[in-house]
mmCIF file of C-alpha atoms and ligand atoms in Angstrom:
data_model
loop_
_atom_site.group_PDB
_atom_site.id
_atom_site.type_symbol
_atom_site.label_atom_id
_atom_site.label_comp_id
_atom_site.label_asym_id
_atom_site.label_seq_id
_atom_site.Cartn_x
_atom_site.Cartn_y
_atom_site.Cartn_z
ATOM 1 C CA MET W 28 -0.085 0.036 -0.108
ATOM 2 C CA LYS W 29 1.498 3.449 -1.200
ATOM 3 C CA THR W 30 0.887 6.537 0.891
ATOM 4 C CA ILE W 31 0.092 9.455 -1.730
ATOM 5 C CA LEU W 32 0.017 13.232 -1.265
ATOM 6 C CA VAL W 33 -2.413 15.028 -3.285
ATOM 7 C CA THR W 34 -2.593 18.948 -3.078
ATOM 8 C CA GLY W 35 -5.610 20.572 -4.622
ATOM 9 C CA GLY W 36 -7.494 17.480 -3.589
ATOM 10 C CA SER W 37 -10.984 18.912 -3.161
ATOM 11 C CA GLY W 38 -11.012 20.541 -6.392
ATOM 12 C CA PHE W 39 -12.393 19.259 -9.749
ATOM 13 C CA LEU W 40 -9.245 17.068 -10.716
ATOM 14 C CA GLY W 41 -7.755 16.482 -7.397
ATOM 15 C CA SER W 42 -11.164 14.982 -5.879
ATOM 16 C CA ASN W 43 -11.577 12.535 -8.845
ATOM 17 C CA LEU W 44 -7.991 11.601 -8.624
ATOM 18 C CA CYS W 45 -8.290 11.045 -4.525
ATOM 19 C CA ILE W 46 -11.263 8.953 -5.085
ATOM 20 C CA ARG W 47 -9.404 6.758 -7.692
ATOM 21 C CA LEU W 48 -6.094 6.459 -5.693
ATOM 22 C CA ILE W 49 -8.185 5.409 -2.485
ATOM 23 C CA ASN W 50 -10.305 2.693 -4.596
ATOM 24 C CA GLU W 51 -7.158 1.203 -5.849
ATOM 25 C CA GLY W 52 -6.027 0.663 -2.241
ATOM 26 C CA ASN W 53 -3.650 3.558 -1.321
ATOM 27 C CA LYS W 54 -3.444 5.903 1.489
ATOM 28 C CA VAL W 55 -4.079 9.112 0.763
ATOM 29 C CA ILE W 56 -3.537 12.680 2.230
ATOM 30 C CA CYS W 57 -5.311 15.679 0.608
ATOM 31 C CA ILE W 58 -4.036 19.164 0.992
ATOM 32 C CA ASP W 59 -6.296 21.955 0.095
ATOM 33 C CA ASN W 60 -7.148 25.405 1.332
ATOM 34 C CA ASN W 61 -10.691 24.793 -0.282
ATOM 35 C CA TYR W 62 -10.107 28.258 -2.275
ATOM 36 C CA THR W 63 -12.057 26.771 -5.389
ATOM 37 C CA GLY W 64 -12.335 23.260 -4.042
ATOM 38 C CA ARG W 65 -15.392 21.921 -2.397
ATOM 39 C CA ILE W 66 -15.321 19.196 0.684
ATOM 40 C CA LYS W 67 -18.405 17.601 -0.576
ATOM 41 C CA ASN W 68 -16.310 16.378 -3.735
ATOM 42 C CA LEU W 69 -14.828 14.055 -1.217
ATOM 43 C CA ASP W 70 -18.028 12.965 0.443
ATOM 44 C CA GLU W 71 -17.597 9.260 -0.554
ATOM 45 C CA ILE W 72 -14.015 8.887 0.906
ATOM 46 C CA ILE W 73 -14.104 11.515 3.844
ATOM 47 C CA ASN W 74 -14.793 8.719 6.219
ATOM 48 C CA ASP W 75 -12.673 6.253 4.874
ATOM 49 C CA PRO W 76 -9.874 5.390 7.416
ATOM 50 C CA ASN W 77 -7.195 5.525 4.491
ATOM 51 C CA PHE W 78 -8.050 9.130 3.299
ATOM 52 C CA LEU W 79 -6.805 12.012 5.667
ATOM 53 C CA PHE W 80 -7.711 15.923 4.600
ATOM 54 C CA ILE W 81 -5.760 18.520 5.977
ATOM 55 C CA LYS W 82 -6.671 22.063 5.180
ATOM 56 C CA HIS W 83 -3.506 24.084 4.434
ATOM 57 C CA ASP W 84 -2.249 26.816 1.800
ATOM 58 C CA VAL W 85 0.557 25.244 -0.135
ATOM 59 C CA ILE W 86 2.151 28.961 -0.364
ATOM 60 C CA TYR W 87 3.297 28.265 3.248
ATOM 61 C CA PRO W 88 5.579 25.225 3.814
ATOM 62 C CA LEU W 89 4.419 21.863 5.224
ATOM 63 C CA SER W 90 5.613 19.258 7.159
ATOM 64 C CA ILE W 91 4.268 15.871 7.088
ATOM 65 C CA GLU W 92 5.156 13.086 9.850
ATOM 66 C CA CYS W 93 4.530 10.099 7.914
ATOM 67 C CA PRO W 94 6.625 8.444 4.947
ATOM 68 C CA ILE W 95 5.260 9.437 1.598
ATOM 69 C CA ASP W 96 5.663 7.688 -1.685
ATOM 70 C CA GLU W 97 4.070 10.072 -4.381
ATOM 71 C CA ILE W 98 3.006 13.469 -4.572
ATOM 72 C CA TYR W 99 0.408 14.668 -7.020
ATOM 73 C CA HIS W 100 0.756 18.614 -7.139
ATOM 74 C CA LEU W 101 -2.371 20.062 -8.373
ATOM 75 C CA ALA W 102 -3.234 23.070 -5.829
ATOM 76 C CA CYS W 103 -3.884 26.040 -8.289
ATOM 77 C CA PRO W 104 -6.948 27.669 -8.996
ATOM 78 C CA ALA W 105 -7.549 26.464 -12.934
ATOM 79 C CA SER W 106 -10.639 28.841 -14.170
ATOM 80 C CA PRO W 107 -9.444 32.311 -15.614
ATOM 81 C CA PRO W 108 -12.388 34.323 -13.354
ATOM 82 C CA ALA W 109 -10.832 32.118 -10.184
ATOM 83 C CA TYR W 110 -7.132 33.080 -10.975
ATOM 84 C CA GLN W 111 -7.298 36.479 -12.354
ATOM 85 C CA GLY W 112 -7.968 39.855 -10.817
ATOM 86 C CA LYS W 113 -8.294 40.005 -7.059
ATOM 87 C CA ALA W 114 -6.527 36.454 -6.944
ATOM 88 C CA ALA W 115 -3.704 37.151 -9.250
ATOM 89 C CA ILE W 116 -0.907 37.650 -6.965
ATOM 90 C CA MET W 117 -2.179 34.792 -4.865
ATOM 91 C CA THR W 118 -2.148 32.761 -8.235
ATOM 92 C CA THR W 119 1.746 33.532 -8.892
ATOM 93 C CA LYS W 120 2.519 32.802 -5.182
ATOM 94 C CA THR W 121 0.477 29.499 -5.369
ATOM 95 C CA CYS W 122 2.364 28.210 -8.420
ATOM 96 C CA VAL W 123 5.945 29.326 -7.557
ATOM 97 C CA TYR W 124 6.030 29.141 -3.765
ATOM 98 C CA GLY W 125 3.698 26.039 -3.689
ATOM 99 C CA ALA W 126 6.026 24.282 -6.329
ATOM 100 C CA ASN W 127 8.826 25.225 -4.160
ATOM 101 C CA ASN W 128 7.348 23.719 -0.849
ATOM 102 C CA LEU W 129 6.130 20.586 -2.687
ATOM 103 C CA LEU W 130 9.579 19.934 -4.099
ATOM 104 C CA GLU W 131 11.136 20.555 -0.738
ATOM 105 C CA LEU W 132 8.810 17.794 0.791
ATOM 106 C CA ALA W 133 9.364 15.441 -2.144
ATOM 107 C CA LYS W 134 13.189 16.073 -1.580
ATOM 108 C CA SER W 135 12.831 15.402 2.343
ATOM 109 C CA LYS W 136 10.678 12.343 1.553
ATOM 110 C CA LYS W 137 12.445 10.743 -1.364
ATOM 111 C CA ALA W 138 8.825 10.642 -2.943
ATOM 112 C CA LYS W 139 8.294 10.941 -6.967
ATOM 113 C CA ILE W 140 6.367 14.276 -7.488
ATOM 114 C CA LEU W 141 3.954 15.007 -10.389
ATOM 115 C CA LEU W 142 3.201 18.486 -11.436
ATOM 116 C CA ALA W 143 -0.309 19.371 -12.798
ATOM 117 C CA SER W 144 1.185 22.229 -15.557
ATOM 118 C CA THR W 145 -1.184 23.430 -18.201
ATOM 119 C CA SER W 146 -1.508 24.079 -22.010
ATOM 120 C CA GLU W 147 -1.630 27.512 -20.928
ATOM 121 C CA ILE W 148 2.189 27.507 -21.014
ATOM 122 C CA TYR W 149 1.988 27.578 -24.830
ATOM 123 C CA GLY W 150 0.042 31.046 -24.452
ATOM 124 C CA GLU W 151 -1.504 32.268 -27.819
ATOM 125 C CA PRO W 152 0.212 29.536 -30.092
ATOM 126 C CA LEU W 153 1.837 30.099 -33.184
ATOM 127 C CA THR W 154 2.167 26.391 -33.967
ATOM 128 C CA HIS W 155 -0.904 23.937 -34.178
ATOM 129 C CA PRO W 156 -1.331 21.467 -32.731
ATOM 130 C CA GLN W 157 0.973 22.161 -29.810
ATOM 131 C CA VAL W 158 3.847 19.818 -29.249
ATOM 132 C CA GLU W 159 5.923 19.695 -26.035
ATOM 133 C CA CYS W 160 9.100 21.310 -27.740
ATOM 134 C CA TYR W 161 7.036 24.337 -28.729
ATOM 135 C CA ARG W 162 8.292 27.118 -26.236
ATOM 136 C CA GLY W 163 4.939 29.086 -26.392
ATOM 137 C CA ASN W 164 3.679 32.609 -26.881
ATOM 138 C CA VAL W 165 2.657 34.065 -23.343
ATOM 139 C CA ASN W 166 2.291 37.947 -22.788
ATOM 140 C CA PRO W 167 4.288 38.132 -19.527
ATOM 141 C CA ILE W 168 2.347 41.209 -18.322
ATOM 142 C CA GLY W 169 -1.359 40.319 -19.345
ATOM 143 C CA ILE W 170 -4.010 39.195 -17.076
ATOM 144 C CA ARG W 171 -3.490 35.623 -17.663
ATOM 145 C CA ALA W 172 0.394 35.895 -16.887
ATOM 146 C CA CYS W 173 -0.117 35.170 -13.159
ATOM 147 C CA TYR W 174 -1.283 31.822 -14.091
ATOM 148 C CA ASP W 175 0.661 31.087 -17.469
ATOM 149 C CA GLU W 176 3.845 32.351 -15.889
ATOM 150 C CA GLY W 177 3.267 31.008 -12.485
ATOM 151 C CA LYS W 178 3.184 27.572 -14.086
ATOM 152 C CA ARG W 179 6.178 28.037 -16.369
ATOM 153 C CA CYS W 180 8.041 29.070 -13.338
ATOM 154 C CA ALA W 181 6.890 25.974 -11.569
ATOM 155 C CA GLU W 182 7.980 23.647 -14.530
ATOM 156 C CA SER W 183 11.253 25.240 -14.319
ATOM 157 C CA LEU W 184 11.777 24.848 -10.672
ATOM 158 C CA PHE W 185 10.548 21.098 -11.051
ATOM 159 C CA PHE W 186 13.463 20.659 -13.716
ATOM 160 C CA ASP W 187 16.115 22.445 -11.471
ATOM 161 C CA TYR W 188 15.075 20.054 -8.356
ATOM 162 C CA TYR W 189 15.500 17.080 -10.891
ATOM 163 C CA ARG W 190 18.728 18.442 -12.065
ATOM 164 C CA GLN W 191 20.237 19.691 -8.806
ATOM 165 C CA LYS W 192 18.693 17.669 -6.044
ATOM 166 C CA ASN W 193 17.940 14.386 -7.823
ATOM 167 C CA VAL W 194 14.185 14.816 -7.025
ATOM 168 C CA ILE W 195 12.288 12.344 -9.566
ATOM 169 C CA ILE W 196 9.827 14.408 -11.052
ATOM 170 C CA LYS W 197 6.947 14.276 -13.670
ATOM 171 C CA VAL W 198 5.398 17.069 -15.342
ATOM 172 C CA ILE W 199 2.172 16.701 -17.452
ATOM 173 C CA ARG W 200 0.778 19.412 -19.494
ATOM 174 C CA ILE W 201 -3.058 19.415 -19.083
ATOM 175 C CA PHE W 202 -5.487 20.637 -21.877
ATOM 176 C CA ASN W 203 -8.997 21.522 -21.182
ATOM 177 C CA THR W 204 -10.642 18.706 -19.071
ATOM 178 C CA TYR W 205 -14.212 18.446 -18.110
ATOM 179 C CA GLY W 206 -16.764 16.145 -16.229
ATOM 180 C CA PRO W 207 -18.511 15.191 -12.927
ATOM 181 C CA LYS W 208 -17.272 17.134 -9.597
ATOM 182 C CA MET W 209 -16.692 20.734 -11.606
ATOM 183 C CA ASP W 210 -18.047 23.452 -9.597
ATOM 184 C CA PRO W 211 -21.212 24.808 -11.405
ATOM 185 C CA ASN W 212 -20.256 28.463 -10.696
ATOM 186 C CA ASP W 213 -16.286 28.194 -11.510
ATOM 187 C CA GLY W 214 -16.832 30.187 -14.828
ATOM 188 C CA ARG W 215 -15.243 27.590 -17.398
ATOM 189 C CA VAL W 216 -16.823 27.104 -20.510
ATOM 190 C CA ILE W 217 -18.436 23.483 -20.080
ATOM 191 C CA SER W 218 -19.805 24.286 -16.734
ATOM 192 C CA ASN W 219 -21.153 27.822 -17.746
ATOM 193 C CA PHE W 220 -22.992 26.418 -20.947
ATOM 194 C CA ILE W 221 -24.240 23.453 -19.290
ATOM 195 C CA CYS W 222 -25.657 25.119 -16.268
ATOM 196 C CA GLN W 223 -26.755 28.155 -18.222
ATOM 197 C CA ALA W 224 -28.872 25.885 -20.549
ATOM 198 C CA LEU W 225 -30.286 23.946 -17.661
ATOM 199 C CA ARG W 226 -31.231 26.846 -15.952
ATOM 200 C CA GLY W 227 -32.788 28.583 -19.049
ATOM 201 C CA GLU W 228 -30.430 31.415 -19.157
ATOM 202 C CA ASN W 229 -28.597 32.982 -21.870
ATOM 203 C CA ILE W 230 -25.464 31.034 -23.304
ATOM 204 C CA THR W 231 -22.446 33.643 -23.031
ATOM 205 C CA ILE W 232 -20.232 33.146 -25.944
ATOM 206 C CA TYR W 233 -17.163 35.305 -25.281
ATOM 207 C CA GLY W 234 -16.003 36.995 -28.871
ATOM 208 C CA GLN W 235 -17.511 35.149 -31.760
ATOM 209 C CA GLY W 236 -17.104 31.887 -30.630
ATOM 210 C CA ASP W 237 -14.388 31.104 -33.336
ATOM 211 C CA GLN W 238 -11.713 30.269 -31.023
ATOM 212 C CA THR W 239 -11.097 26.408 -30.600
ATOM 213 C CA ARG W 240 -10.404 24.212 -27.570
ATOM 214 C CA SER W 241 -9.969 20.324 -27.127
ATOM 215 C CA PHE W 242 -12.037 18.718 -24.414
ATOM 216 C CA CYS W 243 -10.647 15.539 -22.340
ATOM 217 C CA TYR W 244 -13.189 13.708 -20.129
ATOM 218 C CA VAL W 245 -11.875 13.648 -16.564
ATOM 219 C CA ASP W 246 -11.695 9.728 -16.027
ATOM 220 C CA GLU W 247 -9.226 9.543 -19.028
ATOM 221 C CA LEU W 248 -7.041 12.455 -17.354
ATOM 222 C CA ILE W 249 -6.801 10.636 -14.251
ATOM 223 C CA ASP W 250 -5.752 7.497 -16.147
ATOM 224 C CA ALA W 251 -2.882 9.380 -17.816
ATOM 225 C CA MET W 252 -1.804 10.937 -14.494
ATOM 226 C CA ILE W 253 -1.623 7.623 -12.694
ATOM 227 C CA LYS W 254 0.022 6.321 -15.774
ATOM 228 C CA MET W 255 2.571 9.050 -15.982
ATOM 229 C CA MET W 256 3.312 8.588 -12.096
ATOM 230 C CA ALA W 257 4.030 4.782 -12.856
ATOM 231 C CA SER W 258 6.303 5.531 -15.788
ATOM 232 C CA PRO W 259 10.132 4.656 -15.415
ATOM 233 C CA ASP W 260 12.128 7.464 -13.538
ATOM 234 C CA ASP W 261 14.054 8.722 -16.426
ATOM 235 C CA PHE W 262 10.723 9.612 -18.310
ATOM 236 C CA VAL W 263 10.214 13.140 -16.722
ATOM 237 C CA GLY W 264 8.181 14.852 -19.167
ATOM 238 C CA PRO W 265 6.612 17.629 -19.955
ATOM 239 C CA VAL W 266 3.839 15.374 -21.922
ATOM 240 C CA ASN W 267 0.788 16.899 -23.090
ATOM 241 C CA ILE W 268 -2.329 15.114 -22.100
ATOM 242 C CA GLY W 269 -5.638 16.006 -23.464
ATOM 243 C CA ASN W 270 -8.156 14.903 -26.219
ATOM 244 C CA PRO W 271 -6.871 16.333 -29.632
ATOM 245 C CA SER W 272 -10.366 16.383 -31.017
ATOM 246 C CA GLU W 273 -10.895 20.059 -31.755
ATOM 247 C CA PHE W 274 -14.201 22.396 -31.612
ATOM 248 C CA THR W 275 -15.037 25.918 -31.865
ATOM 249 C CA ILE W 276 -16.802 27.167 -28.810
ATOM 250 C CA LYS W 277 -19.733 28.228 -31.248
ATOM 251 C CA GLU W 278 -19.822 24.117 -31.735
ATOM 252 C CA LEU W 279 -19.753 23.370 -28.404
ATOM 253 C CA ALA W 280 -22.651 25.820 -27.682
ATOM 254 C CA THR W 281 -24.609 24.428 -30.326
ATOM 255 C CA LYS W 282 -23.940 20.740 -28.991
ATOM 256 C CA ILE W 283 -24.895 21.501 -25.639
ATOM 257 C CA ILE W 284 -28.039 23.428 -26.682
ATOM 258 C CA ALA W 285 -29.104 20.500 -28.758
ATOM 259 C CA LYS W 286 -28.699 18.083 -25.869
ATOM 260 C CA ILE W 287 -30.395 19.988 -23.052
ATOM 261 C CA GLY W 288 -33.132 21.603 -25.366
ATOM 262 C CA GLY W 289 -35.056 24.450 -23.526
ATOM 263 C CA ILE W 290 -35.407 28.176 -24.145
ATOM 264 C CA SER W 291 -31.924 29.256 -24.054
ATOM 265 C CA LYS W 292 -30.308 31.408 -26.718
ATOM 266 C CA ILE W 293 -26.504 32.384 -27.677
ATOM 267 C CA ILE W 294 -25.381 35.977 -26.685
ATOM 268 C CA TYR W 295 -22.060 37.253 -27.816
ATOM 269 C CA CYS W 296 -20.059 39.080 -25.071
ATOM 270 C CA ASP W 297 -16.666 40.537 -25.067
ATOM 271 C CA LEU W 298 -13.464 38.265 -25.376
ATOM 272 C CA PRO W 299 -11.105 38.560 -22.556
ATOM 273 C CA GLN W 300 -7.855 39.721 -23.045
ATOM 274 C CA ASP W 301 -5.244 37.282 -24.404
ATOM 275 C CA ASP W 302 -7.837 34.772 -24.679
ATOM 276 C CA PRO W 303 -6.132 31.924 -26.843
ATOM 277 C CA SER W 304 -7.544 31.761 -30.416
ATOM 278 C CA GLN W 305 -6.710 27.901 -30.883
ATOM 279 C CA ARG W 306 -5.613 24.949 -28.742
ATOM 280 C CA LYS W 307 -5.217 21.288 -29.624
ATOM 281 C CA PRO W 308 -2.596 18.892 -28.107
ATOM 282 C CA ASP W 309 -0.187 16.785 -30.166
ATOM 283 C CA ILE W 310 -0.230 13.691 -28.050
ATOM 284 C CA SER W 311 2.356 11.364 -29.735
ATOM 285 C CA LEU W 312 4.723 11.601 -27.132
ATOM 286 C CA ALA W 313 1.823 10.262 -24.422
ATOM 287 C CA LYS W 314 0.828 7.317 -26.922
ATOM 288 C CA GLU W 315 4.293 6.377 -27.239
ATOM 289 C CA LYS W 316 5.613 6.613 -23.512
ATOM 290 C CA LEU W 317 2.324 5.998 -21.763
ATOM 291 C CA LEU W 318 0.623 3.883 -24.238
ATOM 292 C CA TRP W 319 -2.398 6.345 -23.543
ATOM 293 C CA GLU W 320 -4.871 7.858 -25.875
ATOM 294 C CA PRO W 321 -8.355 9.216 -25.009
ATOM 295 C CA GLN W 322 -11.377 7.063 -26.319
ATOM 296 C CA ILE W 323 -14.214 8.910 -24.975
ATOM 297 C CA ASP W 324 -15.781 11.604 -27.392
ATOM 298 C CA LEU W 325 -16.983 14.955 -26.580
ATOM 299 C CA ASP W 326 -20.994 13.650 -27.105
ATOM 300 C CA HIS W 327 -20.605 11.007 -24.562
ATOM 301 C CA GLY W 328 -18.494 12.926 -22.119
ATOM 302 C CA LEU W 329 -21.118 15.787 -22.306
ATOM 303 C CA GLU W 330 -23.829 13.502 -21.648
ATOM 304 C CA GLU W 331 -22.386 12.290 -18.570
ATOM 305 C CA THR W 332 -21.562 15.920 -17.529
ATOM 306 C CA ILE W 333 -24.989 17.058 -18.154
ATOM 307 C CA LYS W 334 -26.310 14.176 -15.827
ATOM 308 C CA TYR W 335 -23.832 15.289 -13.181
ATOM 309 C CA PHE W 336 -24.680 19.159 -13.252
ATOM 310 C CA LYS W 337 -28.585 18.315 -13.293
ATOM 311 C CA SER W 338 -28.369 16.351 -9.909
ATOM 312 C CA GLU W 339 -25.848 19.369 -8.674
ATOM 313 C CA LEU W 340 -28.603 22.132 -9.480
ATOM 314 C CA ILE W 341 -31.522 19.981 -8.128
ATOM 315 C CA ILE W 342 -29.441 19.719 -4.886
ATOM 316 C CA ARG W 343 -28.710 23.317 -5.011
ATOM 317 C CA GLY W 344 -32.251 24.139 -5.768
ATOM 318 C CA LYS W 345 -31.416 26.177 -8.745
HETATM 319 P P1 NAD V 423 -9.852 23.562 -9.309
HETATM 320 O O1 NAD V 423 -10.056 24.857 -9.121
HETATM 321 O O2 NAD V 423 -11.293 22.673 -9.251
HETATM 322 O O3 NAD V 423 -8.723 22.650 -8.109
HETATM 323 C C1 NAD V 423 -7.689 23.342 -7.685
HETATM 324 C C2 NAD V 423 -7.675 23.183 -6.259
HETATM 325 O O4 NAD V 423 -6.806 23.599 -5.650
HETATM 326 C C3 NAD V 423 -8.956 23.699 -5.175
HETATM 327 O O5 NAD V 423 -9.279 22.636 -4.621
HETATM 328 C C4 NAD V 423 -8.452 24.707 -4.734
HETATM 329 O O6 NAD V 423 -8.730 24.880 -3.380
HETATM 330 C C5 NAD V 423 -6.945 24.126 -4.368
HETATM 331 N N1 NAD V 423 -5.888 25.476 -4.107
HETATM 332 C C6 NAD V 423 -5.912 26.427 -5.178
HETATM 333 N N2 NAD V 423 -4.865 27.338 -4.410
HETATM 334 C C7 NAD V 423 -4.100 26.682 -3.234
HETATM 335 C C8 NAD V 423 -3.441 26.861 -2.376
HETATM 336 N N3 NAD V 423 -2.741 27.998 -2.373
HETATM 337 N N4 NAD V 423 -2.973 25.992 -1.246
HETATM 338 C C9 NAD V 423 -3.705 24.810 -1.274
HETATM 339 N N5 NAD V 423 -4.717 24.502 -2.186
HETATM 340 C C10 NAD V 423 -5.078 25.339 -3.296
HETATM 341 O O7 NAD V 423 -9.191 23.263 -10.706
HETATM 342 P P2 NAD V 423 -8.942 21.720 -11.484
HETATM 343 O O8 NAD V 423 -9.538 22.113 -12.634
HETATM 344 O O9 NAD V 423 -9.311 20.765 -10.502
HETATM 345 O O10 NAD V 423 -7.246 21.951 -11.823
HETATM 346 C C11 NAD V 423 -6.284 21.335 -10.964
HETATM 347 C C12 NAD V 423 -4.936 21.333 -11.519
HETATM 348 O O11 NAD V 423 -4.833 21.117 -12.789
HETATM 349 C C13 NAD V 423 -4.383 23.002 -11.425
HETATM 350 O O12 NAD V 423 -3.195 23.097 -11.096
HETATM 351 C C14 NAD V 423 -4.638 23.378 -12.748
HETATM 352 O O13 NAD V 423 -3.776 24.259 -13.123
HETATM 353 C C15 NAD V 423 -4.380 22.390 -13.636
HETATM 354 N N6 NAD V 423 -4.976 21.988 -14.983
HETATM 355 C C16 NAD V 423 -6.353 21.691 -15.016
HETATM 356 C C17 NAD V 423 -7.052 21.871 -16.018
HETATM 357 C C18 NAD V 423 -8.689 21.691 -16.506
HETATM 358 O O14 NAD V 423 -8.842 21.692 -17.558
HETATM 359 N N7 NAD V 423 -9.264 21.015 -15.405
HETATM 360 C C19 NAD V 423 -6.200 22.175 -17.513
HETATM 361 C C20 NAD V 423 -4.819 22.628 -17.297
HETATM 362 C C21 NAD V 423 -4.283 22.557 -16.115
HETATM 363 N N1 UDP V 424 -15.951 30.829 -22.723
HETATM 364 C C1 UDP V 424 -16.908 31.513 -23.491
HETATM 365 N N2 UDP V 424 -17.956 31.609 -22.531
HETATM 366 C C2 UDP V 424 -17.939 31.387 -21.458
HETATM 367 C C3 UDP V 424 -16.973 30.857 -20.626
HETATM 368 C C4 UDP V 424 -15.745 30.548 -21.588
HETATM 369 O O1 UDP V 424 -16.977 31.746 -24.497
HETATM 370 O O2 UDP V 424 -18.862 31.332 -20.605
HETATM 371 C C5 UDP V 424 -14.617 30.644 -23.869
HETATM 372 C C6 UDP V 424 -13.408 31.290 -23.401
HETATM 373 O O3 UDP V 424 -13.278 32.819 -23.804
HETATM 374 C C7 UDP V 424 -12.306 30.562 -24.125
HETATM 375 C C8 UDP V 424 -12.976 29.068 -24.107
HETATM 376 O O4 UDP V 424 -14.250 29.345 -24.018
HETATM 377 O O5 UDP V 424 -12.037 31.075 -25.395
HETATM 378 C C9 UDP V 424 -12.462 28.326 -22.877
HETATM 379 O O6 UDP V 424 -12.546 28.848 -21.529
HETATM 380 P P1 UDP V 424 -12.431 28.417 -20.201
HETATM 381 O O7 UDP V 424 -12.491 29.377 -19.419
HETATM 382 O O8 UDP V 424 -13.130 27.093 -20.121
HETATM 383 O O9 UDP V 424 -10.793 27.606 -20.417
HETATM 384 P P2 UDP V 424 -9.348 28.136 -21.054
HETATM 385 O O10 UDP V 424 -9.685 29.760 -21.524
HETATM 386 O O11 UDP V 424 -8.682 28.461 -19.700
HETATM 387 O O12 UDP V 424 -9.020 27.538 -21.829
#
C-alpha cells in the first residue's frame, strides 16, 4: 500500500484523483485550502480510514510526519475568473511558492512528484497542434500571466530540482478537461454552458466563438496522471495530456443546446484579453511513452457531465 499526497484534492481534478487512488487501495493525504475546492467533492471517501484531509495553503511550507511515496501537485485555481483579478498575486504565489514547498517535501521524503502543468504555458500558440518542444507565446504582463507564467516558473523549478537535487519529477501539461465534480459556478466554458442551458439562461459566448479548444473527459485524464506517475523514472516529461478532437466554442454551444433543449439563446459578450484563439494537443509522446490515448468522445462526455450538473443543480435548488 502506497502513501500518496494530493494537493488541490478537494478541487475538480484532485477529488476525482483522490477517489481513484483510494479505490485502488492506497492511503491518501489530501491538502487543500478550499479556495476553489469543495469538501463535498470528497463525500464518498471523507470517512475512509485510509483518507486524511488537511486544510493548508501551499503558499506556506508544510511538514508531514509519515513517509510519503508519491506527490501529485495540483493545488492552483484553474478557471480564468478564479485565478485573475483579485486572485492574481495569490495565483503566482501558489504556482511558484507552492511548487517550491512541495518539491522540498518531495526531496525530504524521497518521494516522486508530479506537477499538473497546463496547455496555458503555450499562451497564444503560433504552432498548431501544440507539441511539447514548442516554447510558447505568452504575454508576460497580461491578465493571464499570473497563471501562465506561474506554471512556467513551476515547471522550471521542477526541472532544477531534478537536475540539482535528484528529485524524481513528472510534468504533465493538461489541456481543457471537464466532467463530474466541476463546480457549477467556476466560470469555465463547459460548466457555464451546461448550467446556463439547464437554468434556461442565455449562453454566453465570449467573442465570436471561433476560438477552439480540445476537451478531455476527466476519467481519461486521471488514467493518464496515474500512468505518468508509474512510468520509468527517466521519463520526466513534459508530456501533453488532452483529447486532440478540436471544436470551436460556437460548436460546443450548439451541441450543448441540442442536448439539453429548453429556451436558452446564444448571446455574444466581450472576448477576455489574451484568450488563446486555438488549442489542440499533439499527444504523440503520451501515446508512445504512456500507451495512453483518449477514447471518450465529446458527445458521450457531455452527456455524463449534463447528468452530473442536473443533480448538482437539483441539490442546490437552482
Ligand atoms: P480546481 O480549481 O477545481 O482545483 C484546484 C484546487 O486547488 C482547489 O481545490 C483549490 O481550493 C486548491 N488550491 C488553490 N490554491 C491553493 C493553495 N494556495 N493552497 C492549497 N490549495 C489550493 O481546478 P482543477 O481543474 O481541478 O485543476 C487542478 C490542477 O490541474 C490545477 O493545477 C490546474 O492548473 C491544472 N489544470 C487543469 C486543467 C483543467 O482543464 N481542469 C487544465 C490545465 C491544468
Ligand atoms: N468561454 C465562453 N463563454 C463562457 C466561458 C468561456 O465563450 O461562458 C470561452 C473562453 O473565452 C475561452 C474558451 O471558452 O475561449 C474556454 O474557456 P475556459 O475558461 O473554459 O478555459 P481556457 O480559456 O482556460 O481554455
